[in-house]
Amino acid sequence: MVHSKQTTEEIRSNIINNLSWSAAERDDSQVACAIHQGEELDAVYSLNETGLLDEFWHFLERVGILQLVGNIRVPKIERVIIPMVQIVLLYLLKVLFGIVSMNALPVLLFSNVAAMKLVGFNAYQVFKGFTKRGDYARKKKPKQGPLSAQSLSQNISKIPVEGVESFFNGCIRCLAVFGIFGAKVTGVVDGSRIETTDDYEGHGTLTVERRKRQKGGGWVKFFEYLFGWKVVALMELDTRIPLAVKVLKIEAYEGEWLVPLVKQAQINLGEHSRIVKVVADRIFLDGVDLWELHQMGLVFVILAKAGMKVREAALAQVAHGKIQSRSHTVFHGHGRFQTQETLTTQLVAVTGLNQYIQFGPPPLLGKRRTRKDNPRLNAVVVRMWNNQLMGDSGHVYLTNGEASDAFAVFDTYDGRSLIENGLFREGKGPWVLEHSPQKNENAVIVHVVFTMAMMALSTAYRIWSHQQHLAEQQTPQSGIALLGGEGTKAWRRRLIQENRDKVIVFVEDHYGIFHATEFAILAGLRIKPEGIPPELGSPTDILLHYGLSP
């Protein structure tokens, strides 16, 4: 969509006067009145997947996200036929619906008139498109959608990296202002590979050593090349919402991004929340970085590496430390063959370790810092894990915080597994994190950051929805616990099931959502009482619900 240069005023005028891209507004009462009075309706569609958009779309508007979408600029696009805001909204829909292939968009998204109207396209644009380009070559296959999948992928891939990162950071700031996060939060930092094929332009290359068992016995070593990128993120533990992300080449050292991610996450949270604790894998173990976190007033919990003197010192003191135990019972089998087993984990807290020379202030000029002057750390050593004595192979967790309650440190670090399962695995599964719109570096980064943003927004919406529902019950639950373990796939299935008997009705620039029975009664049809779902009440109740006279 590159044409001769167009002025900003011409673009703005084209959007406002001709394309009318602003999304429709929901007003059930106004639309119900129009139905009841027999007014001409613009369109009626079954709700199906559009149930994902209804309240979620208004949540985005209420939080301020739709305004951020309108601020995205693409300098490489000189003339606009379809405004960039609609292109971005379409791509966000693609991410939200979890559509893998760009080629599947015409069938799965562009032909969904209800969804297209919600983001600002009218029915004519959906069926006829914006231009007649390619019509002469189209004989049997009709147009599907206002633009082609290729056009969407080309334009979305032109968004600058700085622009999409600014959009993500803006989303987190909006959520923080809205009150999604607690006053004090814990950040979990980790990275995950985004593997591609070697035909992606600008990809990174990582050489990994593998082992393979030979037929005659023994093992043989060989090298394998991995292509692609990696995403490094800081996730808020209570909500599992990513607060800061960075996309690197697959071979890049992610450990250097610990402090920058923490700082960016705190900037995004602003004065509304404060990071007080950081959990990270051993790849982020760097004394200088940990000292900087310490100077920032943050408590960290990190796994020590094998061979470190501070780890050996902690293991040496296990025999003299106080053992803290915790047990739980697990069941094996079913029925009369079921057995139970008690699993015990034992931890030992070790305090006052000064063997980590790299952790501490820079030494004075011409002097070397010694152990005597070194700041001290605490450690938690896993002596037994689920009935298995660990010996010197047990994990050693280092922290600059309190370690008297060893299981508090142990459970805090266990949150690191949540970023692998709750963010990266979900991202690569139902959120199709590894399927970029084009095979180049900018497209991959744009896709990954947009996907992380939509994961953050959808999780925030679901948490907020449950908070509204349970407000009167004064439930003690918060954050991700409100979702009851419901994953993204289950959430999408539930919404489709809940909305399968509903219709969405458009009247000019407003729409309403009604149960099919409600729509029929509003339209003046007579339905037997046994044919009306009990939760809707009588026909009179339905009319009164929308402020109409029976």
PDB file of C-alpha atoms in Angstrom, residues 6 18 198 218 325 398 409 452 488 508:
ATOM      1  CA  GLN A   6      -0.060  12.232   1.123  1.00  0.00           C
ATOM      2  CA  ASN A  18     -14.686   8.270   4.152  1.00  0.00           C
ATOM      3  CA  ASP A 198      17.223 -20.706   8.322  1.00  0.00           C
ATOM      4  CA  GLY A 218      27.592 -45.873  24.112  1.00  0.00           C
ATOM      5  CA  SER A 325      10.418 -30.118  56.807  1.00  0.00           C
ATOM      6  CA  LEU A 398      20.924 -17.408  47.166  1.00  0.00           C
ATOM      7  CA  VAL A 409      12.401 -18.600  49.848  1.00  0.00           C
ATOM      8  CA  MET A 452       2.893 -10.535  24.654  1.00  0.00           C
ATOM      9  CA  THR A 488      -6.487 -19.623  27.318  1.00  0.00           C
ATOM     10  CA  GLU A 508     -26.275   2.387  12.615  1.00  0.00           C
TER      11      GLU A 508
END
